[in-house]
Short mmCIF file of C-alpha atoms in Angstrom, two decimals:
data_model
loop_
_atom_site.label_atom_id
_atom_site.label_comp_id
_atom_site.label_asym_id
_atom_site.label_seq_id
_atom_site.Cartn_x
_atom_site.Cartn_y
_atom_site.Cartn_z
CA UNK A 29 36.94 -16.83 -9.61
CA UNK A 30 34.82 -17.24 -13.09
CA UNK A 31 36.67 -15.49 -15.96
CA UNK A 32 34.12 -13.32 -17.72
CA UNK A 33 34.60 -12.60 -21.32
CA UNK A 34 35.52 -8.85 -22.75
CA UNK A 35 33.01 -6.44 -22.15
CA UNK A 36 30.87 -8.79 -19.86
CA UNK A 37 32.14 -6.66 -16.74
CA UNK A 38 30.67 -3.11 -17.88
CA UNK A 39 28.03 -1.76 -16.40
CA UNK A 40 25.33 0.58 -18.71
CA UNK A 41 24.57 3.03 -15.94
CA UNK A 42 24.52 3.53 -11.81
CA UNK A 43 21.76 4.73 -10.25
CA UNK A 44 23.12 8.04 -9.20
CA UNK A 45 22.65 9.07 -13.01
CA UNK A 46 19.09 8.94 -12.93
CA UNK A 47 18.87 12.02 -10.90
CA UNK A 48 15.67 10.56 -8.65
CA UNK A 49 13.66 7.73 -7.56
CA UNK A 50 9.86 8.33 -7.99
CA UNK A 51 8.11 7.76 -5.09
CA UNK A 52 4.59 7.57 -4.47
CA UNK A 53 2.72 10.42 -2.56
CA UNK A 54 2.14 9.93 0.87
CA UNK A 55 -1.22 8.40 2.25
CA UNK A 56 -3.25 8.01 5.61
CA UNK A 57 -5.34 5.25 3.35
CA UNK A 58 -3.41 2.22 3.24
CA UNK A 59 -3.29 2.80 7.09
CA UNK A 60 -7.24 3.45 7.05
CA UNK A 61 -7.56 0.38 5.14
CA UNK A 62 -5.52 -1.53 7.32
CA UNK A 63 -7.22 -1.00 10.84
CA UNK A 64 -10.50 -2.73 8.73
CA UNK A 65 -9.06 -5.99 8.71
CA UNK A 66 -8.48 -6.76 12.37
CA UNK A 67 -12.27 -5.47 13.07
CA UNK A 68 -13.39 -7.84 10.14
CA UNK A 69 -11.50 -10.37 11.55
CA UNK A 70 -12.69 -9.96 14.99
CA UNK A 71 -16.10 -9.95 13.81
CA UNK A 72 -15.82 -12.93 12.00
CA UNK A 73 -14.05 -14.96 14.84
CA UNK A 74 -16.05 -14.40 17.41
CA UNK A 75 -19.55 -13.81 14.86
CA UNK A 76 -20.33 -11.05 15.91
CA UNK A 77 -22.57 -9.50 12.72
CA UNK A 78 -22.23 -5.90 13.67
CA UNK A 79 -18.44 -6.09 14.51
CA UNK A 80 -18.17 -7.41 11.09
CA UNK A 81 -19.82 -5.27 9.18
CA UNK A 82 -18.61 -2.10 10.63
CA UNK A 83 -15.33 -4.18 9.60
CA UNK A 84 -16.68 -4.45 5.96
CA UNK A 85 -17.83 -0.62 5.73
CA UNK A 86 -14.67 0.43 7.34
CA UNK A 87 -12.58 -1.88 4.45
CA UNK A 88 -14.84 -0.38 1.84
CA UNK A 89 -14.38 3.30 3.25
CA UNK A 90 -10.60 2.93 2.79
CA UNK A 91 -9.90 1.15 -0.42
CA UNK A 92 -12.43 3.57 -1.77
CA UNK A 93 -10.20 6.82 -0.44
CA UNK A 94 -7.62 4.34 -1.20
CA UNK A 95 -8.22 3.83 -5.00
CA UNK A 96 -9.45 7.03 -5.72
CA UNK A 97 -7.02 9.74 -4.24
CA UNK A 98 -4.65 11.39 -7.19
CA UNK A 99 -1.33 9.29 -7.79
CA UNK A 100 0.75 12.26 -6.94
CA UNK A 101 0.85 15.83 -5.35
CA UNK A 102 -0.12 18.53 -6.82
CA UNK A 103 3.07 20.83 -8.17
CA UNK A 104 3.12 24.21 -6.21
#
């Protein structure tokens, strides 16, 4: 065992004193956003232009719901 020295050993809080952990709202978009990327990538494997680009629009559909829903839920 390491010997500390005095006052090395105390701890300046737990994380039971905070009260909570804030948490992001929950979202559909990262899940939106995340079906995109095997269509892109099917489209691009196989080049098939339309498959892609409905793979593109469907990425650019859900980072922009993604980026632009409010970073929390509204108080009631």
């Amino acid at each position: 065992m390491v010997k500390l020295p005095s006052g090395a050993a105390e701890t300046h809080g737990d994380a039971e004193s905070h009260g909570h952990i804030h948490m992001p709202s929950p979202s559909y978009w990262p899940l939106v956003f995340a079906i995109g990327l095997p269509i892109l990538g099917y489209g691009f494997v196989f080049k098939n232009w339309y498959i892609l680009a409905a793979g593109v629009v469907w990425l650019m559909f859900g980072m922009t719901g993604w980026a632009t829903e409010p970073a929390t839920e509204e108080a009631q």
